[in-house]
mmCIF file of C-alpha atoms in Angstrom:
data_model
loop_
_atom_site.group_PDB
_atom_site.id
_atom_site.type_symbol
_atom_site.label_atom_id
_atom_site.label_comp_id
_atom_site.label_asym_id
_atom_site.label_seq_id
_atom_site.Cartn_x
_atom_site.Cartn_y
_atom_site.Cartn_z
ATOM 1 C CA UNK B 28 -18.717 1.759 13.774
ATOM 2 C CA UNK B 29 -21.399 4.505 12.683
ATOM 3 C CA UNK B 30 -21.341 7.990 14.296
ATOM 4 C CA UNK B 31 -23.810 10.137 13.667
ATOM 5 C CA UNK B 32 -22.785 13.935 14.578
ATOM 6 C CA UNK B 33 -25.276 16.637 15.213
ATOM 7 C CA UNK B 34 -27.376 15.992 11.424
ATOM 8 C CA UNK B 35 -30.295 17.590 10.340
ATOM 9 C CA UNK B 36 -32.432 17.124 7.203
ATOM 10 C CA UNK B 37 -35.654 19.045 6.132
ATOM 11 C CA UNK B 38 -38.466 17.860 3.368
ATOM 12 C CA UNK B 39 -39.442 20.882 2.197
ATOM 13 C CA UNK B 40 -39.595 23.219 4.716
ATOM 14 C CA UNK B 41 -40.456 20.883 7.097
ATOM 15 C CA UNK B 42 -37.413 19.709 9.830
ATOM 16 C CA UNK B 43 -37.395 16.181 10.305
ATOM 17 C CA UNK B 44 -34.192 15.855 12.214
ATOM 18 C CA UNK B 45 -32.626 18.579 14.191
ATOM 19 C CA UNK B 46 -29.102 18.176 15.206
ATOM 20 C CA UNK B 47 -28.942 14.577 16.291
ATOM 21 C CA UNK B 48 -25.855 12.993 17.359
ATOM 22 C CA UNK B 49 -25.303 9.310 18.264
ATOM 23 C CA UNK B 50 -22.481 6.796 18.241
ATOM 24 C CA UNK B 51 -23.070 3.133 17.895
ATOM 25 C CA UNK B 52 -19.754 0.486 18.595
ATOM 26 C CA UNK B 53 -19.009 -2.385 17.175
ATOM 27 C CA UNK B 54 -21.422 -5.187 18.053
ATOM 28 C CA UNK B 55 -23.527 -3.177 20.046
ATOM 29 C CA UNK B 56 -27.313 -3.358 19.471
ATOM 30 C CA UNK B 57 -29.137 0.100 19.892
ATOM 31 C CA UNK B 58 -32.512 0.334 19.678
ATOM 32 C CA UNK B 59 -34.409 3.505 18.081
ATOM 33 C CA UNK B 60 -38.062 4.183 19.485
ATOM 34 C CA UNK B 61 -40.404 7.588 19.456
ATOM 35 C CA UNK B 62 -43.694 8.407 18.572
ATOM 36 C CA UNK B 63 -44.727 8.070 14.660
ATOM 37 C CA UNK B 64 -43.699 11.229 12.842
ATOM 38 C CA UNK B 65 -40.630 11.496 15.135
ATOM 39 C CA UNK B 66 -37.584 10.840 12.730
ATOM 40 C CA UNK B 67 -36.432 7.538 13.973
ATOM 41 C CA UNK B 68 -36.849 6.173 10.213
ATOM 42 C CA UNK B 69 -35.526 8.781 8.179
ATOM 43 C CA UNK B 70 -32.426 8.497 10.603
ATOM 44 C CA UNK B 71 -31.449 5.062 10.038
ATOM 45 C CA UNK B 72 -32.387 5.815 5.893
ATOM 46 C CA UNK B 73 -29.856 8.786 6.208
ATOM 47 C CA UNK B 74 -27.224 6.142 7.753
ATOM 48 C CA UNK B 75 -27.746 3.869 4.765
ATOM 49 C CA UNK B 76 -27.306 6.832 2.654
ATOM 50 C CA UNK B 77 -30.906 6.288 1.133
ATOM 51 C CA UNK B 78 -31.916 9.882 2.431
ATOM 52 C CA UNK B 79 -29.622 13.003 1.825
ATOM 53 C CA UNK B 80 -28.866 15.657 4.940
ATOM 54 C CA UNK B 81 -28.462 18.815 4.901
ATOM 55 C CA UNK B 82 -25.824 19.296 7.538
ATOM 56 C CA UNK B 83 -23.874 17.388 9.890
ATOM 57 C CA UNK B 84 -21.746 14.110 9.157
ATOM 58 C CA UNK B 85 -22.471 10.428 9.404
ATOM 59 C CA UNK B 86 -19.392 8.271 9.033
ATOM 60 C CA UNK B 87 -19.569 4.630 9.013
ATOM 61 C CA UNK B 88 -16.804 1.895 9.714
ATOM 62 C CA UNK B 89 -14.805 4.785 9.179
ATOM 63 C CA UNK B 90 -16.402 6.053 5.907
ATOM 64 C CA UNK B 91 -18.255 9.212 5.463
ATOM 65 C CA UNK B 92 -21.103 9.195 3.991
ATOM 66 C CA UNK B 93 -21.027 12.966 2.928
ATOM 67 C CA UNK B 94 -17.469 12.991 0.919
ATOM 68 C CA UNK B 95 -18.222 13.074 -2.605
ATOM 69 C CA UNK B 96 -15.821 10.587 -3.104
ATOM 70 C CA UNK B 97 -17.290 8.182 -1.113
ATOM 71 C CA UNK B 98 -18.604 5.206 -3.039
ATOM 72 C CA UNK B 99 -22.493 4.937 -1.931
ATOM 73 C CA UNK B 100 -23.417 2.165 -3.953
ATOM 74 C CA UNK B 101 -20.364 -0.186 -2.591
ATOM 75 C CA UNK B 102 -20.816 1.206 1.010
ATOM 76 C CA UNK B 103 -24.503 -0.038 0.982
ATOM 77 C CA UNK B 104 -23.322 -3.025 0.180
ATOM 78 C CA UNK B 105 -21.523 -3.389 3.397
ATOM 79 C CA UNK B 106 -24.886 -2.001 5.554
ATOM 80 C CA UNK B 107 -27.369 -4.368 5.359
ATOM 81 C CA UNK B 108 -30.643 -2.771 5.171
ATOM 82 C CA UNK B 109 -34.659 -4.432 5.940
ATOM 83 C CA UNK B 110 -37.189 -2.826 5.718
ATOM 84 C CA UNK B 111 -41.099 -2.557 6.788
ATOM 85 C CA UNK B 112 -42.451 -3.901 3.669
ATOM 86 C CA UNK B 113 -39.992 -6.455 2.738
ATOM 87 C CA UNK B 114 -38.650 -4.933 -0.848
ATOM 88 C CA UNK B 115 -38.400 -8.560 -2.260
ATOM 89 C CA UNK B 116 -38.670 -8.580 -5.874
ATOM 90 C CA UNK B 117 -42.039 -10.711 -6.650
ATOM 91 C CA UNK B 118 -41.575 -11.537 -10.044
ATOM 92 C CA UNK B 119 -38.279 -13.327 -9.018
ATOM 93 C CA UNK B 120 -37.757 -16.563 -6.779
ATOM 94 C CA UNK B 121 -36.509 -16.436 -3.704
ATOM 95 C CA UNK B 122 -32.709 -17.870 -4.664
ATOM 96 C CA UNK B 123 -32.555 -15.243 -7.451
ATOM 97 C CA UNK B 124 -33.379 -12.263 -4.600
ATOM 98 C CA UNK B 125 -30.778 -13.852 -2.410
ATOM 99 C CA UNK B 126 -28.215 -14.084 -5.360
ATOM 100 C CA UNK B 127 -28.778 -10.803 -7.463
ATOM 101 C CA UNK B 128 -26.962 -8.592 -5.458
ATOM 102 C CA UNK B 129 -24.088 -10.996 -4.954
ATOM 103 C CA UNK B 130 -23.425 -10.948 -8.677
ATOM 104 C CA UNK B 131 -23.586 -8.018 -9.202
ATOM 105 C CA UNK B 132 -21.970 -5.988 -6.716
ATOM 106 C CA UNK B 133 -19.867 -8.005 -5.231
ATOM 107 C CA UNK B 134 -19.333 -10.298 -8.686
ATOM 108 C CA UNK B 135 -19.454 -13.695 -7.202
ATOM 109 C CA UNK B 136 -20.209 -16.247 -9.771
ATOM 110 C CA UNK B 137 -23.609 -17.925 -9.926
ATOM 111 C CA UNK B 138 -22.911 -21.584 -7.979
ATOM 112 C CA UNK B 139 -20.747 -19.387 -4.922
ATOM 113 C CA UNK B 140 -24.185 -16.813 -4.791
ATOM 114 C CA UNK B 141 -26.460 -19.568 -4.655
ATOM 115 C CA UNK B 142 -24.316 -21.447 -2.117
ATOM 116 C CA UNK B 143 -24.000 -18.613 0.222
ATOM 117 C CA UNK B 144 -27.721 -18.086 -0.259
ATOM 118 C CA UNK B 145 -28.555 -21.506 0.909
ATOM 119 C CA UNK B 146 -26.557 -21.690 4.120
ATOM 120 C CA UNK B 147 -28.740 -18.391 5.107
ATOM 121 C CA UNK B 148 -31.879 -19.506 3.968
ATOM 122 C CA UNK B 149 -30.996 -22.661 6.387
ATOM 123 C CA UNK B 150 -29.596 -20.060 8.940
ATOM 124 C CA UNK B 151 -33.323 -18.375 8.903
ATOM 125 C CA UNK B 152 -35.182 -21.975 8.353
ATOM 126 C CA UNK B 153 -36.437 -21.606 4.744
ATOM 127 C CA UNK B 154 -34.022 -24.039 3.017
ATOM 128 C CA UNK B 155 -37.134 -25.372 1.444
ATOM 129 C CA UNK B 156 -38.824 -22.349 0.335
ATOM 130 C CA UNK B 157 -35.541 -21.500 -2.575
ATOM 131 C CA UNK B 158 -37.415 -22.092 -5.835
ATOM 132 C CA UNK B 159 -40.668 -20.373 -4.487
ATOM 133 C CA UNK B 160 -42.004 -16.670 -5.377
ATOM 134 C CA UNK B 161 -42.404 -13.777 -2.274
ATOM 135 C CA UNK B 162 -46.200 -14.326 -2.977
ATOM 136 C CA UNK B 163 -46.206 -17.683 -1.552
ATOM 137 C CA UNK B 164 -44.525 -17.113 1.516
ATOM 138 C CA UNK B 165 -46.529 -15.486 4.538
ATOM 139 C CA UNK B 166 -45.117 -11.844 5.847
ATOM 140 C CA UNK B 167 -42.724 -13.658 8.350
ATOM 141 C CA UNK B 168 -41.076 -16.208 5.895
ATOM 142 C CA UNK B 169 -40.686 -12.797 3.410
ATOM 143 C CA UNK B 170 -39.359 -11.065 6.121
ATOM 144 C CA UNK B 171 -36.753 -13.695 7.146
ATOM 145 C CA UNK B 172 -35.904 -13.797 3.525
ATOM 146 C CA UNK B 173 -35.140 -10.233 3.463
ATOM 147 C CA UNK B 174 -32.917 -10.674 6.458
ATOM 148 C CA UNK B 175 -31.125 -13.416 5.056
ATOM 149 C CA UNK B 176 -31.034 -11.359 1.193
ATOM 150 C CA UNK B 177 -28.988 -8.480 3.355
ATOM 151 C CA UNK B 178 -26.631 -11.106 4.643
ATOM 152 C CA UNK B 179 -25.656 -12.548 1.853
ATOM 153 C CA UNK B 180 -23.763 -9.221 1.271
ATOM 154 C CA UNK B 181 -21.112 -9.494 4.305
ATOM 155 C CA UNK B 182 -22.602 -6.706 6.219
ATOM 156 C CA UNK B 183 -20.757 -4.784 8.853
ATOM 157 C CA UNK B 184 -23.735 -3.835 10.216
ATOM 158 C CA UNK B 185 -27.119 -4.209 10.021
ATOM 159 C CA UNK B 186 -30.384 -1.613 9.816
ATOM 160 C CA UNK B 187 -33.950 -2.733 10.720
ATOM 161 C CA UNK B 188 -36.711 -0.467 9.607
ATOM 162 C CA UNK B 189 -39.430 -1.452 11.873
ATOM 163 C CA UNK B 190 -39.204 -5.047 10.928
ATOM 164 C CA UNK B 191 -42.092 -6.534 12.207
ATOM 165 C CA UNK B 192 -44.418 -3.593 12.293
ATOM 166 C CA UNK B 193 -46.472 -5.024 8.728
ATOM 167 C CA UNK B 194 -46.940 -8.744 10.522
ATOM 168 C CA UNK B 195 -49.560 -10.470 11.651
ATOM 169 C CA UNK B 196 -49.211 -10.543 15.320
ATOM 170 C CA UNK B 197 -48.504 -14.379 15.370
ATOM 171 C CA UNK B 198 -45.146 -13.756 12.952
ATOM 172 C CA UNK B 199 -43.779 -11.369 15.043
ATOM 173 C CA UNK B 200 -41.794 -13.719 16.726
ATOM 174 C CA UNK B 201 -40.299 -15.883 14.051
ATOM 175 C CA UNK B 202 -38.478 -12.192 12.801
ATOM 176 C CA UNK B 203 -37.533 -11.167 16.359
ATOM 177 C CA UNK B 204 -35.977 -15.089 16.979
ATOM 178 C CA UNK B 205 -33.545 -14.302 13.825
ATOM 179 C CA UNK B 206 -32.282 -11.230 15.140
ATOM 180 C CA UNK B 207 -31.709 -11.848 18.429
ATOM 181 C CA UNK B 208 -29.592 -14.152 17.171
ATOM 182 C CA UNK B 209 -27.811 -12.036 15.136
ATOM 183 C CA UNK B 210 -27.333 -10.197 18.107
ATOM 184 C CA UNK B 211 -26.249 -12.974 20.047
ATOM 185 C CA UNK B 212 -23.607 -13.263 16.874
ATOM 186 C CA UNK B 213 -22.213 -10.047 17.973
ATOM 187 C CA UNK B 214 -23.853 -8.282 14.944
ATOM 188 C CA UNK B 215 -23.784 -4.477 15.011
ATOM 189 C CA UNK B 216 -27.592 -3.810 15.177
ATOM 190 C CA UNK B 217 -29.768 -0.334 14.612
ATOM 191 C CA UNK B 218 -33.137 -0.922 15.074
ATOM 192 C CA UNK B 219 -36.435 1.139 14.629
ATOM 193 C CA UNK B 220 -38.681 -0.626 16.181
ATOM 194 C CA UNK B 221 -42.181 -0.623 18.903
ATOM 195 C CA UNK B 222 -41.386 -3.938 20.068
ATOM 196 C CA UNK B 223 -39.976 -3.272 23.701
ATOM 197 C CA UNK B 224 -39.675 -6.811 25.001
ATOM 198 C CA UNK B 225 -36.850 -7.046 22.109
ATOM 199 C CA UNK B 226 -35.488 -3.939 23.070
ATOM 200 C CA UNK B 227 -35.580 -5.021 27.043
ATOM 201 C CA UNK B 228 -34.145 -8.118 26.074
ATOM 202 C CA UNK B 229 -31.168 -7.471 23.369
ATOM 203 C CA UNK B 230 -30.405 -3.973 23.169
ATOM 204 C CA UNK B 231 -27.478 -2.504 24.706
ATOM 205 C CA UNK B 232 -29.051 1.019 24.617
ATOM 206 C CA UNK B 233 -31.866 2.749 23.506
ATOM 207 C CA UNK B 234 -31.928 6.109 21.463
ATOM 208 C CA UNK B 235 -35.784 7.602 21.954
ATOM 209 C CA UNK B 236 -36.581 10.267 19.555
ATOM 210 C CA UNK B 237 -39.766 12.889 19.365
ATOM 211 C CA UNK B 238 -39.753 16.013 16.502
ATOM 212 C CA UNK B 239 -37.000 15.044 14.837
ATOM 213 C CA UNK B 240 -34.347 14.996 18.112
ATOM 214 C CA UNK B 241 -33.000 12.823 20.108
ATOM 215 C CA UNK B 242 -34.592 13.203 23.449
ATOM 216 C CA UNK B 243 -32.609 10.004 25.012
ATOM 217 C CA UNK B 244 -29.717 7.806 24.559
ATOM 218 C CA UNK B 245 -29.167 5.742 27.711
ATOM 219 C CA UNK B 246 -28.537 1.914 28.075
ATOM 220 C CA UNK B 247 -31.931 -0.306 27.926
ATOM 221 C CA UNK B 248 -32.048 -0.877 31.698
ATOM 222 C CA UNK B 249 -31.798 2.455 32.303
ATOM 223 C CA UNK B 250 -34.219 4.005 29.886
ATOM 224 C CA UNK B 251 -36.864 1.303 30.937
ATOM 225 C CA UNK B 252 -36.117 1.751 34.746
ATOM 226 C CA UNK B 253 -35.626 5.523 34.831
ATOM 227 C CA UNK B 254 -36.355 7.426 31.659
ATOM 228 C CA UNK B 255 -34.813 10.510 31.772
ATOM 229 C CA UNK B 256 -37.232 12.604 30.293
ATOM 230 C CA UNK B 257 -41.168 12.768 30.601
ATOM 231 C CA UNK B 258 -41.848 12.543 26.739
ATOM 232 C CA UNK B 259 -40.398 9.068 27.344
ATOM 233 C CA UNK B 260 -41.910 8.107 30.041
ATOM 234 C CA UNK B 261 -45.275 9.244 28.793
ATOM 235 C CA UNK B 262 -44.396 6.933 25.545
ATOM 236 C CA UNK B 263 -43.418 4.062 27.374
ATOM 237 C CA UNK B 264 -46.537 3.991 29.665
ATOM 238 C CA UNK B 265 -48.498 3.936 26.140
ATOM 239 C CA UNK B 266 -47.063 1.079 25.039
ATOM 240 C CA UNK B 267 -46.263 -0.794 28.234
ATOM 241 C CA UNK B 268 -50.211 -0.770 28.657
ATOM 242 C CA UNK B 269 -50.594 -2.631 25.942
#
């Protein structure tokens, strides 16, 4: 479903990923942790396309993102993307975020956008929020919005940005409940994210990253259990003491 093989990317002359390599299958959920400044972000940007690399090749449900002929705009379509900060548009309600995209990628009429938006807003338990603004909801209720704005494009798969990592502690969970479901769905799931009880409890495997390289990729159990490498284990202490 996306394979990632052996890309780098620089800013500058600065290397922010060095020859990573990583395949994630259909329906699987793979976490991606690592100290700040690591690379896990710019990774999963570079799988959406929304970051240029330098070398290598990332190919996803069988499309690679480096041919020139490749479609980018359509293909991002297809990979749903949410990020830290939400990305809602504010001057816009929350059925017209939900049904731009729809229109106008993917040219549904207005009454089929709006309908599909609905049944996710339900699906994410804001059925009742539709004719408000972003400003009005709290960070969790935007959040959820921007999960359900991503499906409302079909998605094969789905990329997280650190999801939760701009919420109060107390909406946290309210994100995390909608995609665990989504993983429960069978949803194929790349997440950057601290939150290790999520990762414990729905990812299949877990892809730790420190200077721009992969250090890890080793089911959850395992990498919790018996982390393979000391970097990890140092960074898992760190947060485990929490």
């Amino acid at each position: 479903m996306i394979s990632i093989r052996n890309v780098s990317k620089r800013f500058g002359a600065f290397q922010v990923l060095d020859g990573c390599s990583a395949e994630i299958k259909r329906g699987e959920v793979v976490v991606v942790c690592g100290p700040s400044g690591s690379g896990k972000s710019t990774l999963i940007r570079c799988v959406n396309a929304l970051e240029p690399i330098q070398a290598g090749e990332i190919v996803v449900d069988g499309v690679s993102l480096t041919d020139s002929a490749t479609d980018l705009t359509r293909l991002r379509a297809r990979v749903g993307m949410v990020f830290q900060h939400f990305e809602l548009f504010g001057h816009m309600t929350i059925m017209d975020n939900l049904c731009l995209a729809q229109v106008k990628v993917h040219k549904r009429d207005r009454a089929e956008a709006e309908a599909k938006g609905m049944r996710l807003l339900e699906r994410v338990g804001l059925a009742d929020q539709a004719t408000k603004y972003p400003a009005q909801l709290s960070g969790g209720q935007q959040q959820r919005v921007a999960i359900a704005r991503a499906l409302c494009m079909d998605p094969v798969c789905m990329l997280f940005d650190e999801p939760t990592s701009s919420l109060d502690p107390e909406m946290v969970g309210e994100v995390l409940e909608v995609m665990v479901e989504l993983a429960r769905e069978g949803m194929t799931m790349m997440v950057v994210t601290h939150e290790m009880g999520f990762a414990r409890k729905v990812a299949n495997r877990v892809i730790f990253m420190d200077q721009g390289a992969i250090l890890e990729d080793a089911p959850s159990r395992t990498f919790f259990d018996r982390p393979g490498t000391e970097r990890a284990a140092r960074f898992l202490s760190r947060l485990l003491d929490h």
